[in-house]
mmCIF file of C-alpha atoms in Angstrom:
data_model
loop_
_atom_site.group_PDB
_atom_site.id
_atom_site.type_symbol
_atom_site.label_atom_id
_atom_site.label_comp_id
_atom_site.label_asym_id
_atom_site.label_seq_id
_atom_site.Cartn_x
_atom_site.Cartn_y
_atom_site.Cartn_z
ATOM 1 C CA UNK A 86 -29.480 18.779 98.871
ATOM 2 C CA UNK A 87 -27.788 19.991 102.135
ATOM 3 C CA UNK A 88 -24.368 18.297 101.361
ATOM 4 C CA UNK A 89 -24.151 19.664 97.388
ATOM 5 C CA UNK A 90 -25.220 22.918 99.039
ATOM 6 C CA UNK A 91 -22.484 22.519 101.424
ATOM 7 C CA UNK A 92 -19.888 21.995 98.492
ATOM 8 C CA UNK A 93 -21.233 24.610 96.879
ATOM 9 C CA UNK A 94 -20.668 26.907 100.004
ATOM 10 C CA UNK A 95 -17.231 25.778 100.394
ATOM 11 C CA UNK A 96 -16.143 25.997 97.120
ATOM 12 C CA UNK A 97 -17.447 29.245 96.330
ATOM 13 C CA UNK A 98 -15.512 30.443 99.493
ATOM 14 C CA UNK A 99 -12.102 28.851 98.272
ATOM 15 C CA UNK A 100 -12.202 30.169 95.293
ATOM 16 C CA UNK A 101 -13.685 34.312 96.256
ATOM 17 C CA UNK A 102 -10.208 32.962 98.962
ATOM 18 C CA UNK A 103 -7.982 32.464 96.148
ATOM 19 C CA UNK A 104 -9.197 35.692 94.393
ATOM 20 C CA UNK A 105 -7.898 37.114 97.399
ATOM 21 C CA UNK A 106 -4.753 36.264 97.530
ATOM 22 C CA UNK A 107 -4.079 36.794 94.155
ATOM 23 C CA UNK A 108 -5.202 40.166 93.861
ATOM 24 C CA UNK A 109 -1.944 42.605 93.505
ATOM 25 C CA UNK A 110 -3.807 45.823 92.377
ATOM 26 C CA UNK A 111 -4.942 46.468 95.922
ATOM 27 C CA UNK A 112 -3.713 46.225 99.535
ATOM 28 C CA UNK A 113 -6.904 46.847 101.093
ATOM 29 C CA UNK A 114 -8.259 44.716 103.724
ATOM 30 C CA UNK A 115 -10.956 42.282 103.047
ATOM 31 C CA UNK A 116 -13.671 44.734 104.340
ATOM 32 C CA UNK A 117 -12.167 47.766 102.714
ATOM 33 C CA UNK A 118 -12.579 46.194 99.274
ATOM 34 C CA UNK A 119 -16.127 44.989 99.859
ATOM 35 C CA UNK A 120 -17.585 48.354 100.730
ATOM 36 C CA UNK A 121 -15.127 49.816 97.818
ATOM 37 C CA UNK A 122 -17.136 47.504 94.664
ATOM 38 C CA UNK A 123 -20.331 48.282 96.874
ATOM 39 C CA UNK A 124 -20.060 52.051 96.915
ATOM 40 C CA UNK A 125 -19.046 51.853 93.016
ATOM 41 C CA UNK A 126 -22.312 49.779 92.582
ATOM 42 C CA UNK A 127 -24.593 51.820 94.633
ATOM 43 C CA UNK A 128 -23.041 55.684 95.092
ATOM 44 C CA UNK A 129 -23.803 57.455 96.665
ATOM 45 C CA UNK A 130 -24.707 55.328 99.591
ATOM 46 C CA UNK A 131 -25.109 56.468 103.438
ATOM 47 C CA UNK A 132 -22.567 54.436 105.744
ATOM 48 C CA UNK A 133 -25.103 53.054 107.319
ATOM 49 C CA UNK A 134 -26.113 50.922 104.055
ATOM 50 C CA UNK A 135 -23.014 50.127 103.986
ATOM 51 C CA UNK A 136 -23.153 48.269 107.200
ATOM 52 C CA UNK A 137 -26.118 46.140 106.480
ATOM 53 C CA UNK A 138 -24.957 45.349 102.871
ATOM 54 C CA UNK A 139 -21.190 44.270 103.783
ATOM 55 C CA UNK A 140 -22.166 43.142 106.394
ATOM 56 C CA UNK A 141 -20.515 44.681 109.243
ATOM 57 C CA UNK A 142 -21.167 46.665 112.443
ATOM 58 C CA UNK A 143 -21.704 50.216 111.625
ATOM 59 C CA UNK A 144 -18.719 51.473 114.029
ATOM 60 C CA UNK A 145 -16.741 48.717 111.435
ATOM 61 C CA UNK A 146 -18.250 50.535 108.505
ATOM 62 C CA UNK A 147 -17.633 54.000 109.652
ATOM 63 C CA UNK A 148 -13.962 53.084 110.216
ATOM 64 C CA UNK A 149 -13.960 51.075 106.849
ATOM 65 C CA UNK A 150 -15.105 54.469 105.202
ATOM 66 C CA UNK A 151 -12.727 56.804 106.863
ATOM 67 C CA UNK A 152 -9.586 54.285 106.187
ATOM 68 C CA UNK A 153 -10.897 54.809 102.464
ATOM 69 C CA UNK A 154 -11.313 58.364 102.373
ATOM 70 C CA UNK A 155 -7.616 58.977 103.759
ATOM 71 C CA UNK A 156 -6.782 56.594 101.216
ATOM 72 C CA UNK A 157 -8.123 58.741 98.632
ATOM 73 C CA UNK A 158 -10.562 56.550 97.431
ATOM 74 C CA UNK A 159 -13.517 57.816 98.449
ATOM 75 C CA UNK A 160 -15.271 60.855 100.192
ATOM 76 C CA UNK A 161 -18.259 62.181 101.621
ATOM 77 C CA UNK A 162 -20.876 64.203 100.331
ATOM 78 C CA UNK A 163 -24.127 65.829 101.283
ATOM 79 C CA UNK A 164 -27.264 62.786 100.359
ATOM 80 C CA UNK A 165 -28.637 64.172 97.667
ATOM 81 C CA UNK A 166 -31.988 62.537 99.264
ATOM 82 C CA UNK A 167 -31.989 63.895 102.712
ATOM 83 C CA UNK A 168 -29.318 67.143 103.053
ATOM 84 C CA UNK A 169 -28.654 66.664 107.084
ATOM 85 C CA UNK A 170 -26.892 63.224 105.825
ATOM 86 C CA UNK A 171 -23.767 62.362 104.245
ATOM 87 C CA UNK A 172 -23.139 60.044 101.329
ATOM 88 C CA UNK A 173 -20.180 58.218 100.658
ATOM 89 C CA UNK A 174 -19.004 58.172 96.511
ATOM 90 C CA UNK A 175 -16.004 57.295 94.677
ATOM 91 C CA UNK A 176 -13.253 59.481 93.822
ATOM 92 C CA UNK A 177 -11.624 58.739 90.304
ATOM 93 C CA UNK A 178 -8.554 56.952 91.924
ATOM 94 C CA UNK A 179 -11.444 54.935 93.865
ATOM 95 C CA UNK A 180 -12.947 54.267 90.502
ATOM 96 C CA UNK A 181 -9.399 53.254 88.994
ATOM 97 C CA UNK A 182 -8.861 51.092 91.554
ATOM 98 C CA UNK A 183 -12.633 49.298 91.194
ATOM 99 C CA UNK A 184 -11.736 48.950 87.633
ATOM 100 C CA UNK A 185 -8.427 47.271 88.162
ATOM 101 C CA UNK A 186 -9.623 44.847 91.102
ATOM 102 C CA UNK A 187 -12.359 43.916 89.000
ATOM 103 C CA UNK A 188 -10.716 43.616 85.632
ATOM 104 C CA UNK A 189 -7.735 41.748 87.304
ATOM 105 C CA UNK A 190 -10.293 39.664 89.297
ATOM 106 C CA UNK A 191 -11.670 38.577 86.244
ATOM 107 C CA UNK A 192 -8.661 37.438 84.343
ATOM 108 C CA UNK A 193 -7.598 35.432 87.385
ATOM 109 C CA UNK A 194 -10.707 33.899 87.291
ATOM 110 C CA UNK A 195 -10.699 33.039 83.817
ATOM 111 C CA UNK A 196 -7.703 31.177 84.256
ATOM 112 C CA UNK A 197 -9.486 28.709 86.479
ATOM 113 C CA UNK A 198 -12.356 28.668 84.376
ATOM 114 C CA UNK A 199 -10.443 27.788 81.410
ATOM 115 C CA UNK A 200 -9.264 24.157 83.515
ATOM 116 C CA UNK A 201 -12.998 23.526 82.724
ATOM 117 C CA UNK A 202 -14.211 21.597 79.629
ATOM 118 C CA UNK A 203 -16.397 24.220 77.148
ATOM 119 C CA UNK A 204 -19.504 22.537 78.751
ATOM 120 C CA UNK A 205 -18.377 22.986 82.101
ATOM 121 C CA UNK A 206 -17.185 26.009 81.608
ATOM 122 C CA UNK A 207 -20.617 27.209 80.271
ATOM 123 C CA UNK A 208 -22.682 25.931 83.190
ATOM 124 C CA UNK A 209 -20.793 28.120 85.681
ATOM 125 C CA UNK A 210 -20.845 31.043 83.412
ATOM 126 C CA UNK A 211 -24.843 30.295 83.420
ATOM 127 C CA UNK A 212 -24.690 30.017 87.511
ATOM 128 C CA UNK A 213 -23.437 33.124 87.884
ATOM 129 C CA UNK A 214 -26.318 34.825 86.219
ATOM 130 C CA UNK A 215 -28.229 32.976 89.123
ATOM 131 C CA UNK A 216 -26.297 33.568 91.909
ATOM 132 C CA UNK A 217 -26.052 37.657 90.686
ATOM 133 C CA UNK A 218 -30.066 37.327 91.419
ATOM 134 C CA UNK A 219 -29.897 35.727 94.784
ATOM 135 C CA UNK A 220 -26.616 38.004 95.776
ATOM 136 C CA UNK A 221 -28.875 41.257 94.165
ATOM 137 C CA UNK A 222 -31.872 40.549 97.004
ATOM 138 C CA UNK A 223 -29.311 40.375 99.875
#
């Protein structure tokens, strides 16, 4: 099992790689779009969630955040759970910009997918409902 989990691993990583590279929608850094699609998924959310869900240092997060905010993407807001902290949430070009990532994202992945026999094909489409459960208790 450890060398097909190894594959997987490496795999995985050259294709999120390729993904990457491809994307044209964004010229954010690697960490900048992380925390972007995880402050769309989980807004509002306190930097310091941020940091443990990335994963980065928070210093990395809080400069990740700020990079965003001048960017327009983002900004900060009072939690609506504890009013002494902030909470970071999309702006609309934020969400624009989620929406193209991921909907460019997609197609680019498609496009590998479709190399794939139907069966083939199927059985990753069927692995990533799995791997959205293990990835959701991170």
């Amino acid at each position: 099992m450890a060398q097909e989990t190894l594959q997987l691993l490496v795999s995985m990583h050259r294709i999120v790689r390729h993904l990457r590279r491809s994307r044209t929608t964004t010229v954010l850094h690697p960490t900048q779009f992380l925390a972007l699609m995880l402050i769309a998924d989980e807004q509002p959310i306190r930097i310091g969630e941020i940091a443990a869900r990335v994963p980065c240092s928070q210093p990395t997060a809080t400069t990740t955040v700020a990079g965003l905010e001048d960017a327009g993407l983002v900004r900060r807001e009072q939690d609506p759970v504890d009013g002494r902290a902030t909470a970071v949430v999309l702006t609309e070009a934020g969400a624009e910009m989620v929406e193209a990532s991921g909907q460019q994202a997609a197609e680019e992945l498609a496009k590998l997918l479709r190399r794939l026999d139907e069966a083939d094909r199927d059985l990753v489409l069927r692995a990533g409902t799995v791997l959205a459960q293990i990835a959701d208790d991170l």
